[in-house]
Short mmCIF file of N, CA and C in Angstrom, two decimals:
data_model
loop_
_atom_site.label_atom_id
_atom_site.label_comp_id
_atom_site.label_asym_id
_atom_site.label_seq_id
_atom_site.Cartn_x
_atom_site.Cartn_y
_atom_site.Cartn_z
N MET A 22 -62.13 -37.33 -65.14
CA MET A 22 -60.80 -36.78 -65.00
C MET A 22 -60.47 -35.95 -66.25
N PRO A 23 -59.98 -34.74 -66.08
CA PRO A 23 -59.65 -33.90 -67.24
C PRO A 23 -58.49 -34.47 -68.06
N LEU A 24 -58.57 -34.29 -69.36
CA LEU A 24 -57.49 -34.70 -70.25
C LEU A 24 -56.65 -33.47 -70.61
N ASN A 25 -55.35 -33.68 -70.80
CA ASN A 25 -54.53 -32.54 -71.22
C ASN A 25 -54.73 -32.29 -72.71
N THR A 26 -54.33 -31.12 -73.13
CA THR A 26 -54.56 -30.67 -74.50
C THR A 26 -53.94 -31.61 -75.53
N ALA A 27 -52.74 -32.11 -75.25
CA ALA A 27 -52.06 -32.99 -76.20
C ALA A 27 -52.84 -34.30 -76.40
N GLU A 28 -53.36 -34.86 -75.31
CA GLU A 28 -54.15 -36.09 -75.41
C GLU A 28 -55.41 -35.87 -76.25
N VAL A 29 -56.07 -34.77 -75.99
CA VAL A 29 -57.30 -34.47 -76.73
C VAL A 29 -56.99 -34.28 -78.21
N PHE A 30 -55.95 -33.50 -78.51
CA PHE A 30 -55.61 -33.25 -79.91
C PHE A 30 -55.22 -34.55 -80.62
N THR A 31 -54.45 -35.39 -79.98
CA THR A 31 -54.04 -36.67 -80.58
C THR A 31 -55.27 -37.52 -80.91
N HIS A 32 -56.18 -37.63 -79.97
CA HIS A 32 -57.41 -38.40 -80.19
C HIS A 32 -58.23 -37.81 -81.34
N LEU A 33 -58.44 -36.49 -81.32
CA LEU A 33 -59.23 -35.85 -82.38
C LEU A 33 -58.57 -35.98 -83.74
N SER A 34 -57.27 -35.82 -83.78
CA SER A 34 -56.54 -35.90 -85.04
C SER A 34 -56.72 -37.27 -85.69
N ARG A 35 -56.60 -38.31 -84.89
CA ARG A 35 -56.78 -39.68 -85.41
C ARG A 35 -58.21 -39.88 -85.90
N THR A 36 -59.17 -39.45 -85.09
CA THR A 36 -60.58 -39.59 -85.45
C THR A 36 -60.89 -38.81 -86.71
N TRP A 37 -60.42 -37.57 -86.79
CA TRP A 37 -60.69 -36.70 -87.94
C TRP A 37 -60.10 -37.29 -89.22
N CYS A 38 -58.88 -37.82 -89.14
CA CYS A 38 -58.24 -38.40 -90.33
C CYS A 38 -58.96 -39.65 -90.83
N VAL A 39 -59.50 -40.43 -89.92
CA VAL A 39 -60.19 -41.66 -90.31
C VAL A 39 -61.56 -41.35 -90.90
N ASP A 40 -62.33 -40.46 -90.25
CA ASP A 40 -63.70 -40.20 -90.71
C ASP A 40 -64.18 -38.84 -90.19
N ALA A 41 -63.81 -37.78 -90.88
CA ALA A 41 -64.19 -36.42 -90.47
C ALA A 41 -65.70 -36.23 -90.52
N HIS A 42 -66.36 -36.85 -91.49
CA HIS A 42 -67.81 -36.69 -91.61
C HIS A 42 -68.53 -37.29 -90.40
N ARG A 43 -68.08 -38.45 -89.96
CA ARG A 43 -68.70 -39.07 -88.78
C ARG A 43 -68.46 -38.21 -87.54
N LEU A 44 -67.28 -37.61 -87.43
CA LEU A 44 -66.99 -36.72 -86.31
C LEU A 44 -67.98 -35.55 -86.30
N THR A 45 -68.29 -35.02 -87.48
CA THR A 45 -69.26 -33.93 -87.60
C THR A 45 -70.64 -34.39 -87.15
N THR A 46 -71.07 -35.55 -87.61
CA THR A 46 -72.39 -36.09 -87.25
C THR A 46 -72.49 -36.35 -85.75
N ASP A 47 -71.48 -37.01 -85.19
CA ASP A 47 -71.47 -37.30 -83.75
C ASP A 47 -71.45 -36.00 -82.94
N SER A 48 -70.68 -35.02 -83.40
CA SER A 48 -70.58 -33.74 -82.69
C SER A 48 -71.91 -33.01 -82.68
N ALA A 49 -72.63 -33.05 -83.79
CA ALA A 49 -73.94 -32.39 -83.85
C ALA A 49 -74.91 -33.02 -82.85
N GLN A 50 -74.84 -34.34 -82.71
CA GLN A 50 -75.71 -35.03 -81.75
C GLN A 50 -75.34 -34.64 -80.32
N GLN A 51 -74.05 -34.59 -80.03
CA GLN A 51 -73.61 -34.20 -78.69
C GLN A 51 -73.96 -32.74 -78.40
N ALA A 52 -73.81 -31.88 -79.38
CA ALA A 52 -74.11 -30.46 -79.20
C ALA A 52 -75.58 -30.26 -78.84
N HIS A 53 -76.45 -31.04 -79.45
CA HIS A 53 -77.88 -30.94 -79.18
C HIS A 53 -78.19 -31.19 -77.70
N LEU A 54 -77.44 -32.09 -77.08
CA LEU A 54 -77.66 -32.43 -75.67
C LEU A 54 -77.28 -31.30 -74.73
N LEU A 55 -76.52 -30.33 -75.20
CA LEU A 55 -76.04 -29.24 -74.35
C LEU A 55 -76.95 -28.02 -74.34
N GLU A 56 -78.00 -28.05 -75.13
CA GLU A 56 -78.93 -26.92 -75.18
C GLU A 56 -79.49 -26.66 -73.78
N GLY A 57 -79.51 -25.39 -73.38
CA GLY A 57 -79.98 -25.01 -72.06
C GLY A 57 -78.86 -24.87 -71.04
N SER A 58 -77.64 -25.30 -71.39
CA SER A 58 -76.50 -25.16 -70.50
C SER A 58 -76.08 -23.69 -70.41
N PHE A 59 -75.41 -23.35 -69.32
CA PHE A 59 -74.90 -21.99 -69.16
C PHE A 59 -73.41 -21.95 -69.46
N VAL A 60 -72.98 -20.88 -70.11
CA VAL A 60 -71.57 -20.68 -70.45
C VAL A 60 -70.85 -20.21 -69.19
N ALA A 61 -69.84 -20.96 -68.76
CA ALA A 61 -69.07 -20.62 -67.56
C ALA A 61 -67.81 -19.83 -67.91
N ASP A 62 -67.23 -20.08 -69.09
CA ASP A 62 -66.00 -19.38 -69.49
C ASP A 62 -65.74 -19.65 -70.97
N ILE A 63 -64.93 -18.80 -71.56
CA ILE A 63 -64.41 -19.00 -72.92
C ILE A 63 -62.90 -18.87 -72.78
N LEU A 64 -62.16 -19.91 -73.16
CA LEU A 64 -60.72 -19.95 -72.93
C LEU A 64 -59.94 -20.16 -74.22
N SER A 65 -58.73 -19.62 -74.23
CA SER A 65 -57.78 -19.91 -75.30
C SER A 65 -56.39 -19.84 -74.71
N LEU A 66 -55.39 -20.18 -75.50
CA LEU A 66 -54.01 -20.20 -74.99
C LEU A 66 -53.36 -18.83 -75.12
N TRP A 67 -52.72 -18.41 -74.04
CA TRP A 67 -52.03 -17.14 -73.93
C TRP A 67 -50.53 -17.41 -73.87
N ASP A 68 -49.77 -16.70 -74.69
CA ASP A 68 -48.31 -16.83 -74.70
C ASP A 68 -47.73 -15.72 -73.83
N GLY A 69 -47.21 -16.10 -72.66
CA GLY A 69 -46.66 -15.13 -71.72
C GLY A 69 -45.41 -14.44 -72.23
N ARG A 70 -44.68 -15.07 -73.14
CA ARG A 70 -43.46 -14.44 -73.68
C ARG A 70 -43.78 -13.26 -74.56
N THR A 71 -44.78 -13.43 -75.42
CA THR A 71 -45.15 -12.35 -76.35
C THR A 71 -46.33 -11.54 -75.85
N GLU A 72 -46.93 -12.00 -74.75
CA GLU A 72 -48.12 -11.36 -74.19
C GLU A 72 -49.20 -11.19 -75.25
N SER A 73 -49.51 -12.32 -75.90
CA SER A 73 -50.54 -12.32 -76.94
C SER A 73 -51.18 -13.70 -77.01
N TRP A 74 -52.34 -13.75 -77.67
CA TRP A 74 -53.01 -15.03 -77.87
C TRP A 74 -52.19 -15.88 -78.82
N LEU A 75 -52.12 -17.16 -78.56
CA LEU A 75 -51.37 -18.09 -79.39
C LEU A 75 -52.20 -18.40 -80.64
N THR A 76 -51.72 -17.96 -81.78
CA THR A 76 -52.43 -18.13 -83.04
C THR A 76 -52.68 -19.60 -83.34
N GLY A 77 -53.90 -19.90 -83.75
CA GLY A 77 -54.24 -21.27 -84.12
C GLY A 77 -54.50 -22.19 -82.95
N SER A 78 -54.52 -21.66 -81.74
CA SER A 78 -54.73 -22.52 -80.58
C SER A 78 -56.21 -22.87 -80.42
N PRO A 79 -56.50 -23.93 -79.68
CA PRO A 79 -57.89 -24.31 -79.46
C PRO A 79 -58.63 -23.22 -78.69
N ILE A 80 -59.94 -23.20 -78.86
CA ILE A 80 -60.81 -22.34 -78.07
C ILE A 80 -61.77 -23.26 -77.34
N ILE A 81 -61.92 -23.03 -76.05
CA ILE A 81 -62.80 -23.86 -75.23
C ILE A 81 -64.02 -23.04 -74.81
N ILE A 82 -65.20 -23.59 -75.09
CA ILE A 82 -66.43 -23.05 -74.52
C ILE A 82 -66.67 -23.92 -73.28
N ARG A 83 -66.43 -23.36 -72.12
CA ARG A 83 -66.62 -24.11 -70.89
C ARG A 83 -68.07 -23.92 -70.44
N LEU A 84 -68.80 -25.01 -70.42
CA LEU A 84 -70.19 -25.01 -69.97
C LEU A 84 -70.24 -25.59 -68.56
N GLU A 85 -71.38 -25.48 -67.92
CA GLU A 85 -71.51 -26.04 -66.58
C GLU A 85 -71.29 -27.55 -66.59
N GLU A 86 -71.76 -28.23 -67.65
CA GLU A 86 -71.69 -29.68 -67.71
C GLU A 86 -70.37 -30.22 -68.24
N CYS A 87 -69.80 -29.54 -69.22
CA CYS A 87 -68.58 -30.04 -69.86
C CYS A 87 -67.93 -28.93 -70.67
N ASP A 88 -66.79 -29.25 -71.23
CA ASP A 88 -66.10 -28.33 -72.13
C ASP A 88 -66.40 -28.73 -73.57
N VAL A 89 -66.49 -27.73 -74.43
CA VAL A 89 -66.50 -27.97 -75.87
C VAL A 89 -65.23 -27.31 -76.37
N ALA A 90 -64.22 -28.13 -76.67
CA ALA A 90 -62.93 -27.63 -77.14
C ALA A 90 -62.89 -27.75 -78.65
N LEU A 91 -62.57 -26.65 -79.30
CA LEU A 91 -62.55 -26.60 -80.77
C LEU A 91 -61.11 -26.47 -81.25
N PHE A 92 -60.64 -27.52 -81.90
CA PHE A 92 -59.26 -27.60 -82.38
C PHE A 92 -59.22 -27.42 -83.89
N THR A 93 -58.22 -26.70 -84.37
CA THR A 93 -57.99 -26.60 -85.81
C THR A 93 -57.32 -27.90 -86.26
N MET A 94 -57.89 -28.53 -87.27
CA MET A 94 -57.27 -29.74 -87.82
C MET A 94 -56.36 -29.35 -88.98
N ARG A 95 -56.94 -29.06 -90.08
CA ARG A 95 -56.21 -28.50 -91.23
C ARG A 95 -56.99 -27.26 -91.59
N GLU A 96 -56.36 -26.13 -91.42
CA GLU A 96 -57.06 -24.87 -91.67
C GLU A 96 -57.78 -24.95 -93.00
N PRO A 97 -59.04 -24.69 -93.08
CA PRO A 97 -59.90 -23.96 -92.15
C PRO A 97 -60.79 -24.85 -91.29
N TYR A 98 -60.47 -26.14 -91.16
CA TYR A 98 -61.39 -27.07 -90.51
C TYR A 98 -61.20 -27.14 -89.00
N LEU A 99 -62.31 -27.43 -88.31
CA LEU A 99 -62.32 -27.59 -86.86
C LEU A 99 -62.75 -28.99 -86.50
N ALA A 100 -62.30 -29.44 -85.33
CA ALA A 100 -62.77 -30.69 -84.75
C ALA A 100 -63.13 -30.41 -83.30
N PRO A 101 -64.37 -30.67 -82.92
CA PRO A 101 -64.78 -30.42 -81.54
C PRO A 101 -64.55 -31.63 -80.64
N TYR A 102 -64.22 -31.34 -79.39
CA TYR A 102 -64.10 -32.36 -78.36
C TYR A 102 -65.08 -31.99 -77.25
N PHE A 103 -65.86 -32.96 -76.81
CA PHE A 103 -66.81 -32.77 -75.73
C PHE A 103 -66.31 -33.56 -74.53
N GLY A 104 -65.99 -32.89 -73.46
CA GLY A 104 -65.47 -33.55 -72.27
C GLY A 104 -64.88 -32.52 -71.33
N CYS A 105 -63.86 -32.91 -70.61
CA CYS A 105 -63.21 -32.01 -69.65
C CYS A 105 -61.74 -31.87 -70.02
N VAL A 106 -61.32 -30.62 -70.27
CA VAL A 106 -59.93 -30.34 -70.66
C VAL A 106 -59.21 -29.70 -69.48
N GLU A 107 -58.02 -30.19 -69.18
CA GLU A 107 -57.18 -29.63 -68.11
C GLU A 107 -56.74 -28.22 -68.50
N THR A 108 -57.12 -27.24 -67.70
CA THR A 108 -56.75 -25.85 -67.99
C THR A 108 -56.09 -25.16 -66.81
N GLU A 109 -55.88 -25.86 -65.72
CA GLU A 109 -55.30 -25.25 -64.52
C GLU A 109 -53.79 -25.10 -64.61
N SER A 110 -53.12 -26.08 -65.18
CA SER A 110 -51.66 -26.06 -65.26
C SER A 110 -51.22 -25.40 -66.56
N PRO A 111 -50.04 -24.76 -66.55
CA PRO A 111 -49.52 -24.21 -67.81
C PRO A 111 -49.33 -25.34 -68.83
N VAL A 112 -49.55 -25.02 -70.09
CA VAL A 112 -49.35 -25.99 -71.15
C VAL A 112 -47.86 -26.19 -71.38
N ALA A 113 -47.10 -25.10 -71.24
CA ALA A 113 -45.65 -25.16 -71.40
C ALA A 113 -45.01 -24.03 -70.61
N SER A 114 -43.84 -24.28 -70.07
CA SER A 114 -43.05 -23.25 -69.42
C SER A 114 -41.72 -23.19 -70.13
N LEU A 115 -41.47 -22.09 -70.78
CA LEU A 115 -40.29 -21.97 -71.63
C LEU A 115 -39.47 -20.75 -71.24
N PRO A 116 -38.14 -20.89 -71.11
CA PRO A 116 -37.33 -19.71 -70.88
C PRO A 116 -37.20 -18.91 -72.17
N THR A 117 -37.02 -17.60 -72.05
CA THR A 117 -36.75 -16.80 -73.23
C THR A 117 -35.36 -17.17 -73.73
N GLN A 118 -35.02 -16.78 -74.94
CA GLN A 118 -33.71 -17.13 -75.49
C GLN A 118 -32.59 -16.56 -74.62
N GLY A 119 -32.74 -15.32 -74.17
CA GLY A 119 -31.72 -14.70 -73.32
C GLY A 119 -31.56 -15.43 -72.01
N GLU A 120 -32.66 -15.86 -71.42
CA GLU A 120 -32.60 -16.59 -70.16
C GLU A 120 -31.93 -17.95 -70.36
N ALA A 121 -32.24 -18.60 -71.46
CA ALA A 121 -31.64 -19.90 -71.73
C ALA A 121 -30.13 -19.77 -71.88
N GLU A 122 -29.67 -18.73 -72.59
CA GLU A 122 -28.24 -18.52 -72.77
C GLU A 122 -27.57 -18.14 -71.45
N ALA A 123 -28.25 -17.31 -70.65
CA ALA A 123 -27.68 -16.85 -69.38
C ALA A 123 -27.62 -17.98 -68.35
N CYS A 124 -28.55 -18.91 -68.43
CA CYS A 124 -28.61 -19.99 -67.46
C CYS A 124 -27.44 -20.94 -67.61
N GLY A 125 -27.04 -21.17 -68.83
CA GLY A 125 -25.96 -22.10 -69.07
C GLY A 125 -26.41 -23.54 -68.88
N GLU A 126 -25.51 -24.43 -69.13
CA GLU A 126 -25.81 -25.85 -69.04
C GLU A 126 -25.99 -26.27 -67.58
N GLY A 127 -26.99 -27.09 -67.33
CA GLY A 127 -27.20 -27.62 -65.99
C GLY A 127 -28.03 -26.74 -65.08
N HIS A 128 -28.39 -25.54 -65.51
CA HIS A 128 -29.20 -24.65 -64.67
C HIS A 128 -30.66 -24.76 -65.09
N THR A 129 -31.52 -24.96 -64.12
CA THR A 129 -32.95 -25.00 -64.38
C THR A 129 -33.53 -23.64 -64.04
N PRO A 130 -34.20 -22.99 -65.00
CA PRO A 130 -34.78 -21.67 -64.73
C PRO A 130 -35.83 -21.74 -63.62
N THR A 131 -35.87 -20.71 -62.78
CA THR A 131 -36.89 -20.62 -61.73
C THR A 131 -38.20 -20.17 -62.36
N LYS A 132 -39.28 -20.17 -61.55
CA LYS A 132 -40.58 -19.73 -62.06
C LYS A 132 -40.50 -18.32 -62.60
N THR A 133 -39.75 -17.46 -61.94
CA THR A 133 -39.67 -16.08 -62.41
C THR A 133 -38.84 -15.96 -63.68
N GLU A 134 -38.04 -16.97 -63.97
CA GLU A 134 -37.24 -16.96 -65.19
C GLU A 134 -37.99 -17.56 -66.38
N ARG A 135 -39.14 -18.15 -66.12
CA ARG A 135 -39.89 -18.80 -67.18
C ARG A 135 -41.07 -17.95 -67.62
N HIS A 136 -41.47 -18.17 -68.83
CA HIS A 136 -42.69 -17.58 -69.35
C HIS A 136 -43.54 -18.73 -69.85
N SER A 137 -44.77 -18.76 -69.47
CA SER A 137 -45.62 -19.90 -69.74
C SER A 137 -46.62 -19.65 -70.86
N ILE A 138 -47.03 -20.74 -71.45
CA ILE A 138 -48.19 -20.76 -72.34
C ILE A 138 -49.29 -21.40 -71.50
N PHE A 139 -50.37 -20.66 -71.28
CA PHE A 139 -51.41 -21.14 -70.39
C PHE A 139 -52.79 -20.73 -70.88
N TRP A 140 -53.79 -21.42 -70.34
CA TRP A 140 -55.18 -21.12 -70.67
C TRP A 140 -55.60 -19.85 -69.95
N LYS A 141 -56.31 -19.00 -70.67
CA LYS A 141 -56.75 -17.72 -70.11
C LYS A 141 -58.12 -17.39 -70.70
N THR A 142 -58.96 -16.72 -69.89
CA THR A 142 -60.26 -16.29 -70.38
C THR A 142 -60.07 -15.39 -71.59
N LEU A 143 -60.77 -15.70 -72.64
CA LEU A 143 -60.70 -14.92 -73.88
C LEU A 143 -61.60 -13.71 -73.71
N ARG A 144 -61.03 -12.65 -73.13
CA ARG A 144 -61.80 -11.46 -72.75
C ARG A 144 -62.69 -10.90 -73.86
N PRO A 145 -62.23 -10.85 -75.11
CA PRO A 145 -63.12 -10.31 -76.14
C PRO A 145 -64.43 -11.08 -76.29
N CYS A 146 -64.45 -12.33 -75.81
CA CYS A 146 -65.67 -13.14 -75.91
C CYS A 146 -66.35 -13.32 -74.55
N SER A 147 -65.91 -12.59 -73.55
CA SER A 147 -66.45 -12.78 -72.20
C SER A 147 -67.92 -12.37 -72.11
N TYR A 148 -68.43 -11.68 -73.10
CA TYR A 148 -69.85 -11.33 -73.15
C TYR A 148 -70.72 -12.58 -73.00
N ALA A 149 -70.25 -13.70 -73.54
CA ALA A 149 -71.04 -14.93 -73.53
C ALA A 149 -71.11 -15.60 -72.15
N ILE A 150 -70.19 -15.25 -71.26
CA ILE A 150 -70.15 -15.88 -69.94
C ILE A 150 -71.42 -15.53 -69.16
N GLY A 151 -72.05 -16.57 -68.63
CA GLY A 151 -73.28 -16.40 -67.87
C GLY A 151 -74.54 -16.51 -68.71
N ARG A 152 -74.38 -16.55 -70.02
CA ARG A 152 -75.53 -16.67 -70.92
C ARG A 152 -75.90 -18.15 -71.08
N GLN A 153 -77.15 -18.37 -71.43
CA GLN A 153 -77.63 -19.74 -71.65
C GLN A 153 -77.49 -20.10 -73.12
N LEU A 154 -77.02 -21.30 -73.37
CA LEU A 154 -76.84 -21.80 -74.73
C LEU A 154 -78.19 -22.29 -75.27
N LYS A 155 -78.68 -21.62 -76.31
CA LYS A 155 -79.91 -22.08 -76.96
C LYS A 155 -79.61 -23.21 -77.93
N GLU A 156 -78.48 -23.07 -78.63
CA GLU A 156 -78.11 -24.06 -79.64
C GLU A 156 -76.63 -23.92 -79.95
N LEU A 157 -75.99 -25.06 -80.18
CA LEU A 157 -74.62 -25.07 -80.70
C LEU A 157 -74.70 -25.75 -82.05
N ALA A 158 -74.45 -24.97 -83.10
CA ALA A 158 -74.56 -25.49 -84.47
C ALA A 158 -73.20 -25.46 -85.14
N PHE A 159 -73.07 -26.27 -86.17
CA PHE A 159 -71.82 -26.32 -86.93
C PHE A 159 -72.07 -25.95 -88.38
N GLU A 160 -71.25 -25.05 -88.90
CA GLU A 160 -71.27 -24.72 -90.33
C GLU A 160 -70.28 -25.66 -90.99
N THR A 161 -70.70 -26.28 -92.11
CA THR A 161 -69.85 -27.26 -92.78
C THR A 161 -69.67 -26.91 -94.25
N ASP A 162 -68.66 -27.54 -94.85
CA ASP A 162 -68.49 -27.41 -96.29
C ASP A 162 -69.33 -28.51 -96.96
N VAL A 163 -69.25 -28.62 -98.27
CA VAL A 163 -70.08 -29.60 -99.00
C VAL A 163 -69.73 -31.04 -98.64
N GLU A 164 -68.52 -31.27 -98.13
CA GLU A 164 -68.11 -32.62 -97.75
C GLU A 164 -68.45 -32.95 -96.30
N GLY A 165 -69.01 -31.99 -95.58
CA GLY A 165 -69.40 -32.23 -94.20
C GLY A 165 -68.34 -31.90 -93.17
N ASN A 166 -67.23 -31.30 -93.58
CA ASN A 166 -66.19 -30.90 -92.63
C ASN A 166 -66.60 -29.61 -91.93
N ILE A 167 -66.32 -29.51 -90.64
CA ILE A 167 -66.73 -28.35 -89.85
C ILE A 167 -65.83 -27.16 -90.14
N LEU A 168 -66.46 -26.06 -90.54
CA LEU A 168 -65.77 -24.79 -90.79
C LEU A 168 -65.90 -23.83 -89.62
N ALA A 169 -67.01 -23.92 -88.89
CA ALA A 169 -67.26 -23.01 -87.77
C ALA A 169 -68.22 -23.65 -86.78
N ALA A 170 -68.07 -23.24 -85.53
CA ALA A 170 -69.04 -23.59 -84.49
C ALA A 170 -69.73 -22.30 -84.10
N VAL A 171 -71.05 -22.32 -84.04
CA VAL A 171 -71.81 -21.12 -83.71
C VAL A 171 -72.69 -21.42 -82.49
N ALA A 172 -72.38 -20.71 -81.41
CA ALA A 172 -73.18 -20.83 -80.19
C ALA A 172 -74.23 -19.73 -80.21
N HIS A 173 -75.50 -20.14 -80.26
CA HIS A 173 -76.62 -19.20 -80.21
C HIS A 173 -77.01 -19.07 -78.74
N LEU A 174 -77.00 -17.84 -78.24
CA LEU A 174 -77.24 -17.59 -76.82
C LEU A 174 -78.67 -17.12 -76.57
N ASP A 175 -79.07 -17.14 -75.31
CA ASP A 175 -80.45 -16.83 -74.93
C ASP A 175 -80.88 -15.40 -75.23
N ASP A 176 -79.97 -14.48 -75.42
CA ASP A 176 -80.34 -13.09 -75.70
C ASP A 176 -80.17 -12.75 -77.18
N GLU A 177 -80.15 -13.78 -78.03
CA GLU A 177 -80.02 -13.65 -79.48
C GLU A 177 -78.60 -13.32 -79.93
N ALA A 178 -77.65 -13.24 -79.02
CA ALA A 178 -76.25 -13.04 -79.40
C ALA A 178 -75.69 -14.37 -79.91
N THR A 179 -74.61 -14.29 -80.67
CA THR A 179 -73.94 -15.50 -81.16
C THR A 179 -72.45 -15.40 -80.88
N LEU A 180 -71.85 -16.55 -80.68
CA LEU A 180 -70.41 -16.67 -80.56
C LEU A 180 -70.00 -17.61 -81.69
N ARG A 181 -69.23 -17.10 -82.64
CA ARG A 181 -68.84 -17.88 -83.82
C ARG A 181 -67.34 -18.14 -83.74
N ILE A 182 -66.97 -19.42 -83.79
CA ILE A 182 -65.57 -19.82 -83.69
C ILE A 182 -65.16 -20.53 -84.96
N THR A 183 -64.04 -20.06 -85.54
CA THR A 183 -63.46 -20.69 -86.72
C THR A 183 -62.00 -20.99 -86.42
N SER A 184 -61.30 -21.54 -87.39
CA SER A 184 -59.87 -21.79 -87.20
C SER A 184 -59.08 -20.48 -87.17
N PHE A 185 -59.72 -19.39 -87.53
CA PHE A 185 -59.06 -18.09 -87.55
C PHE A 185 -59.32 -17.27 -86.30
N GLY A 186 -60.16 -17.75 -85.39
CA GLY A 186 -60.44 -17.03 -84.16
C GLY A 186 -61.90 -17.10 -83.79
N ALA A 187 -62.32 -16.15 -82.96
CA ALA A 187 -63.70 -16.12 -82.47
C ALA A 187 -64.24 -14.71 -82.57
N GLU A 188 -65.55 -14.64 -82.78
CA GLU A 188 -66.20 -13.34 -82.74
C GLU A 188 -67.55 -13.49 -82.07
N CYS A 189 -67.95 -12.44 -81.40
CA CYS A 189 -69.21 -12.42 -80.70
C CYS A 189 -70.05 -11.32 -81.32
N ALA A 190 -71.32 -11.61 -81.61
CA ALA A 190 -72.19 -10.61 -82.22
C ALA A 190 -73.53 -10.59 -81.50
N ILE A 191 -74.11 -9.41 -81.35
CA ILE A 191 -75.43 -9.30 -80.76
C ILE A 191 -76.47 -9.41 -81.86
N ASP A 192 -77.75 -9.34 -81.52
CA ASP A 192 -78.82 -9.59 -82.49
C ASP A 192 -78.84 -8.64 -83.67
N THR A 193 -78.16 -7.51 -83.59
CA THR A 193 -78.10 -6.60 -84.73
C THR A 193 -77.20 -7.15 -85.83
N GLY A 194 -76.44 -8.19 -85.49
CA GLY A 194 -75.51 -8.76 -86.45
C GLY A 194 -74.19 -8.02 -86.51
N MET A 195 -74.05 -6.97 -85.72
CA MET A 195 -72.80 -6.21 -85.70
C MET A 195 -71.80 -6.90 -84.78
N PRO A 196 -70.58 -7.16 -85.25
CA PRO A 196 -69.60 -7.84 -84.40
C PRO A 196 -69.17 -6.96 -83.22
N LEU A 197 -69.02 -7.61 -82.07
CA LEU A 197 -68.46 -6.93 -80.91
C LEU A 197 -66.95 -6.90 -81.01
N LEU A 198 -66.39 -7.81 -81.79
CA LEU A 198 -64.96 -7.83 -82.04
C LEU A 198 -64.73 -8.46 -83.39
N ALA A 199 -63.67 -8.10 -84.02
CA ALA A 199 -63.39 -8.62 -85.35
C ALA A 199 -62.77 -10.00 -85.28
N GLN A 200 -61.76 -10.14 -84.43
CA GLN A 200 -61.09 -11.43 -84.32
C GLN A 200 -60.40 -11.49 -82.98
N ALA A 201 -60.72 -12.49 -82.19
CA ALA A 201 -60.16 -12.60 -80.86
C ALA A 201 -58.80 -13.27 -80.85
N VAL A 202 -58.60 -14.23 -81.70
CA VAL A 202 -57.33 -14.96 -81.69
C VAL A 202 -56.78 -14.98 -83.09
#
């Protein structure tokens, strides 16, 4: 059963605070098991009010077998979650300030009056969709905290995710995008 984003973040936050190094070690072992999987999607949170990516939001590498959700713990650190994350429902539905004032007390905004924060395919990284994962590696600092997740793909391209966003690069090492989120 898929977990919602808040449940996943709460679990990761507790785990990371207790033993971030163990989380890194366990994550590396789990990542190794995913080699050979195909990338089904790359997702992040979209803010419908501002029509932009939600800064600092998790990025999900959706594989055929499971999701690898990468959450920012304390910038610049990441904590990965391996499992299934609920991405079908909006994370939040919020009226704009003008709509909230216009609605008045006791009025519930309709769907057309709301703007949602929801999961959306991270188009700048869609190059990775359909590619086979050769390796998922983690870049760490000297204390073992995860700074980046790097997905090495079957065509020598890489997808590098940090707390600052994601970038996809082909074998020439030239970025296809500077920063997705």
